[in-house]
Amino acid sequence: GAVVSQHPSRVICKSGTSVKIECRSLDFQATTMFWYRQFPKQSLMLMATSNEGSKATYEQGVEKDKFLINHASLTLSTLTVTSAHPEDSSFYICSADRGGSTDTQYFGPGTRLTVL
Amino acid sequence: AQKITQTQPGMFVQEKEAVTLDCTYDTSDQSYGLFWYKQPSSGEMIFLIYQGSYDEQNATEGRYSLNFQKARKSANLVISASQLGDSAMYFCAMREGRVIQTGANNLFFGTGTRLTVIP
């Protein structure tokens, strides 16, 4: 199988601080990684597509200055929530595209962010 | 219009029985891929099964099979011999278009079905 890790799994921070979430593909290289947000009892909402070595593509309504994405290597993408506020509290989950004939995305375990 | 529709918010199944989770999709592309993911209470999304639009055979992976009816645009997941550990949210997803080398096609997700397996 394909393994994707995400760190931290849970973070609690004060309003106004920045939080960085890491997404790593452990046993394959991922040219493309995706960042999703999931509200309780809802489906996944795509935030942005992260391509190695280039700027991320953000979905409509997602503030690129608030959610900074960096994809510096083929195995690591980071999402930084800048100046977090309580409304940013959510479950953030990344996926890595393994490519190949099916283009399957493998997901990390997610990060639960709580902003006080 | 919704690209992926899952009409069953919740389903119950007796342990060891089979259950079908419904999924219909909407696309004008000839080439697309359909995926099912399982999300237990821990939150991680676990890839279960994949069906390509040009695949003539229904996909199977262990106890999971995908009932692919292209004309009806449905891709139902069948879980045979349900186990207590199958209790989770199940999401159907679609990738539109051809697989490209950079693998940049994003997924469209349905709203999910919560499956509860009863002992």
mmCIF file of C-alpha atoms in Angstrom, chain A:
data_model
loop_
_atom_site.group_PDB
_atom_site.id
_atom_site.type_symbol
_atom_site.label_atom_id
_atom_site.label_comp_id
_atom_site.label_asym_id
_atom_site.label_seq_id
_atom_site.Cartn_x
_atom_site.Cartn_y
_atom_site.Cartn_z
ATOM 1 C CA GLY A 1 0.000 0.000 0.000
ATOM 2 C CA ALA A 2 0.882 3.660 -0.030
ATOM 3 C CA VAL A 3 1.517 5.452 3.234
ATOM 4 C CA VAL A 4 0.929 9.114 3.864
ATOM 5 C CA SER A 5 1.683 10.662 7.216
ATOM 6 C CA GLN A 6 0.434 13.916 8.623
ATOM 7 C CA HIS A 7 1.764 15.861 11.570
ATOM 8 C CA PRO A 8 0.552 16.951 14.012
ATOM 9 C CA SER A 9 -2.561 14.856 14.465
ATOM 10 C CA ARG A 10 -4.079 17.360 16.832
ATOM 11 C CA VAL A 11 -3.246 20.952 17.648
ATOM 12 C CA ILE A 12 -4.787 23.538 19.918
ATOM 13 C CA CYS A 13 -3.642 27.115 19.545
ATOM 14 C CA LYS A 14 -4.567 30.633 20.538
ATOM 15 C CA SER A 15 -6.271 32.991 18.167
ATOM 16 C CA GLY A 16 -3.777 34.957 16.096
ATOM 17 C CA THR A 17 -1.056 32.336 16.005
ATOM 18 C CA SER A 18 0.087 30.395 12.958
ATOM 19 C CA VAL A 19 0.002 26.644 12.667
ATOM 20 C CA LYS A 20 1.978 24.477 10.253
ATOM 21 C CA ILE A 21 0.751 21.047 9.189
ATOM 22 C CA GLU A 22 3.046 18.626 7.393
ATOM 23 C CA CYS A 23 2.017 15.973 4.893
ATOM 24 C CA ARG A 24 4.530 13.343 3.836
ATOM 25 C CA SER A 25 4.324 10.484 1.389
ATOM 26 C CA LEU A 26 6.484 7.843 3.035
ATOM 27 C CA ASP A 27 6.956 5.196 0.382
ATOM 28 C CA PHE A 28 6.351 6.955 -2.912
ATOM 29 C CA GLN A 29 7.010 10.252 -4.596
ATOM 30 C CA ALA A 30 4.063 12.529 -5.123
ATOM 31 C CA THR A 31 4.233 15.250 -7.705
ATOM 32 C CA THR A 32 0.812 16.387 -6.598
ATOM 33 C CA MET A 33 -0.675 16.631 -3.141
ATOM 34 C CA PHE A 34 -4.077 17.909 -2.155
ATOM 35 C CA TRP A 35 -5.336 19.682 0.946
ATOM 36 C CA TYR A 36 -8.886 19.199 2.132
ATOM 37 C CA ARG A 37 -10.961 20.560 4.946
ATOM 38 C CA GLN A 38 -13.765 18.626 6.568
ATOM 39 C CA PHE A 39 -16.422 20.039 8.863
ATOM 40 C CA PRO A 40 -18.201 17.726 11.310
ATOM 41 C CA LYS A 41 -20.453 15.216 9.609
ATOM 42 C CA GLN A 42 -19.748 16.680 6.199
ATOM 43 C CA SER A 43 -17.814 15.647 3.155
ATOM 44 C CA LEU A 44 -14.322 16.721 2.197
ATOM 45 C CA MET A 45 -13.892 20.144 0.698
ATOM 46 C CA LEU A 46 -10.885 20.609 -1.556
ATOM 47 C CA MET A 47 -8.884 23.642 -0.539
ATOM 48 C CA ALA A 48 -5.927 23.531 -2.874
ATOM 49 C CA THR A 49 -3.816 21.425 -5.165
ATOM 50 C CA SER A 50 -0.128 21.458 -4.396
ATOM 51 C CA ASN A 51 2.390 20.737 -7.135
ATOM 52 C CA GLU A 52 6.024 20.133 -6.378
ATOM 53 C CA GLY A 53 8.169 23.083 -7.298
ATOM 54 C CA SER A 54 5.345 25.398 -8.275
ATOM 55 C CA LYS A 55 2.659 27.516 -6.695
ATOM 56 C CA ALA A 56 -0.414 25.840 -5.330
ATOM 57 C CA THR A 57 -3.745 26.125 -7.083
ATOM 58 C CA TYR A 58 -6.437 27.286 -4.694
ATOM 59 C CA GLU A 59 -10.138 26.557 -4.968
ATOM 60 C CA GLN A 60 -12.578 29.405 -5.191
ATOM 61 C CA GLY A 61 -13.218 31.007 -1.846
ATOM 62 C CA VAL A 62 -10.012 29.763 -0.215
ATOM 63 C CA GLU A 63 -7.715 32.585 0.834
ATOM 64 C CA LYS A 64 -4.207 31.875 -0.405
ATOM 65 C CA ASP A 65 -2.681 34.367 2.029
ATOM 66 C CA LYS A 66 -4.344 32.658 4.944
ATOM 67 C CA PHE A 67 -3.630 29.091 3.946
ATOM 68 C CA LEU A 68 -0.038 29.000 2.758
ATOM 69 C CA ILE A 69 0.987 25.866 0.940
ATOM 70 C CA ASN A 70 4.521 24.820 0.173
ATOM 71 C CA HIS A 71 5.491 21.685 -1.752
ATOM 72 C CA ALA A 72 9.247 21.784 -1.567
ATOM 73 C CA SER A 73 9.962 18.157 -2.353
ATOM 74 C CA LEU A 74 8.298 15.130 -3.914
ATOM 75 C CA THR A 75 7.492 13.744 -0.479
ATOM 76 C CA LEU A 76 6.539 16.790 1.566
ATOM 77 C CA SER A 77 3.843 19.422 1.406
ATOM 78 C CA THR A 78 3.031 21.846 4.200
ATOM 79 C CA LEU A 79 -0.074 23.855 4.988
ATOM 80 C CA THR A 80 0.323 26.875 7.231
ATOM 81 C CA VAL A 81 -2.777 28.435 8.698
ATOM 82 C CA THR A 82 -1.713 32.013 9.337
ATOM 83 C CA SER A 83 -3.236 34.162 12.072
ATOM 84 C CA ALA A 84 -5.673 31.431 12.944
ATOM 85 C CA HIS A 85 -9.123 32.300 14.256
ATOM 86 C CA PRO A 86 -11.801 30.121 15.855
ATOM 87 C CA GLU A 87 -13.614 29.767 12.524
ATOM 88 C CA ASP A 88 -10.514 28.030 11.168
ATOM 89 C CA SER A 89 -11.085 25.194 13.618
ATOM 90 C CA SER A 90 -11.634 22.115 11.516
ATOM 91 C CA PHE A 91 -10.268 18.764 10.412
ATOM 92 C CA TYR A 92 -7.578 19.203 7.755
ATOM 93 C CA ILE A 93 -6.580 16.209 5.682
ATOM 94 C CA CYS A 94 -4.041 15.873 2.936
ATOM 95 C CA SER A 95 -3.685 13.369 0.146
ATOM 96 C CA ALA A 96 -0.860 12.396 -2.152
ATOM 97 C CA ASP A 97 -1.355 11.331 -5.727
ATOM 98 C CA ARG A 98 0.567 8.209 -6.484
ATOM 99 C CA GLY A 99 -0.037 8.559 -10.193
ATOM 100 C CA GLY A 100 0.090 5.451 -12.314
ATOM 101 C CA SER A 101 -2.804 4.007 -14.267
ATOM 102 C CA THR A 102 -5.479 4.780 -11.682
ATOM 103 C CA ASP A 103 -4.249 8.085 -10.273
ATOM 104 C CA THR A 104 -5.317 7.056 -6.794
ATOM 105 C CA GLN A 105 -5.049 9.544 -3.975
ATOM 106 C CA TYR A 106 -3.832 8.219 -0.649
ATOM 107 C CA PHE A 107 -4.797 10.188 2.407
ATOM 108 C CA GLY A 108 -3.017 11.143 5.572
ATOM 109 C CA PRO A 109 -4.636 10.559 8.958
ATOM 110 C CA GLY A 110 -5.718 14.189 9.248
ATOM 111 C CA THR A 111 -5.065 17.032 11.665
ATOM 112 C CA ARG A 112 -7.686 18.370 14.018
ATOM 113 C CA LEU A 113 -7.130 22.066 14.575
ATOM 114 C CA THR A 114 -8.807 23.867 17.435
ATOM 115 C CA VAL A 115 -8.328 27.616 17.702
ATOM 116 C CA LEU A 116 -9.263 29.117 21.042
#
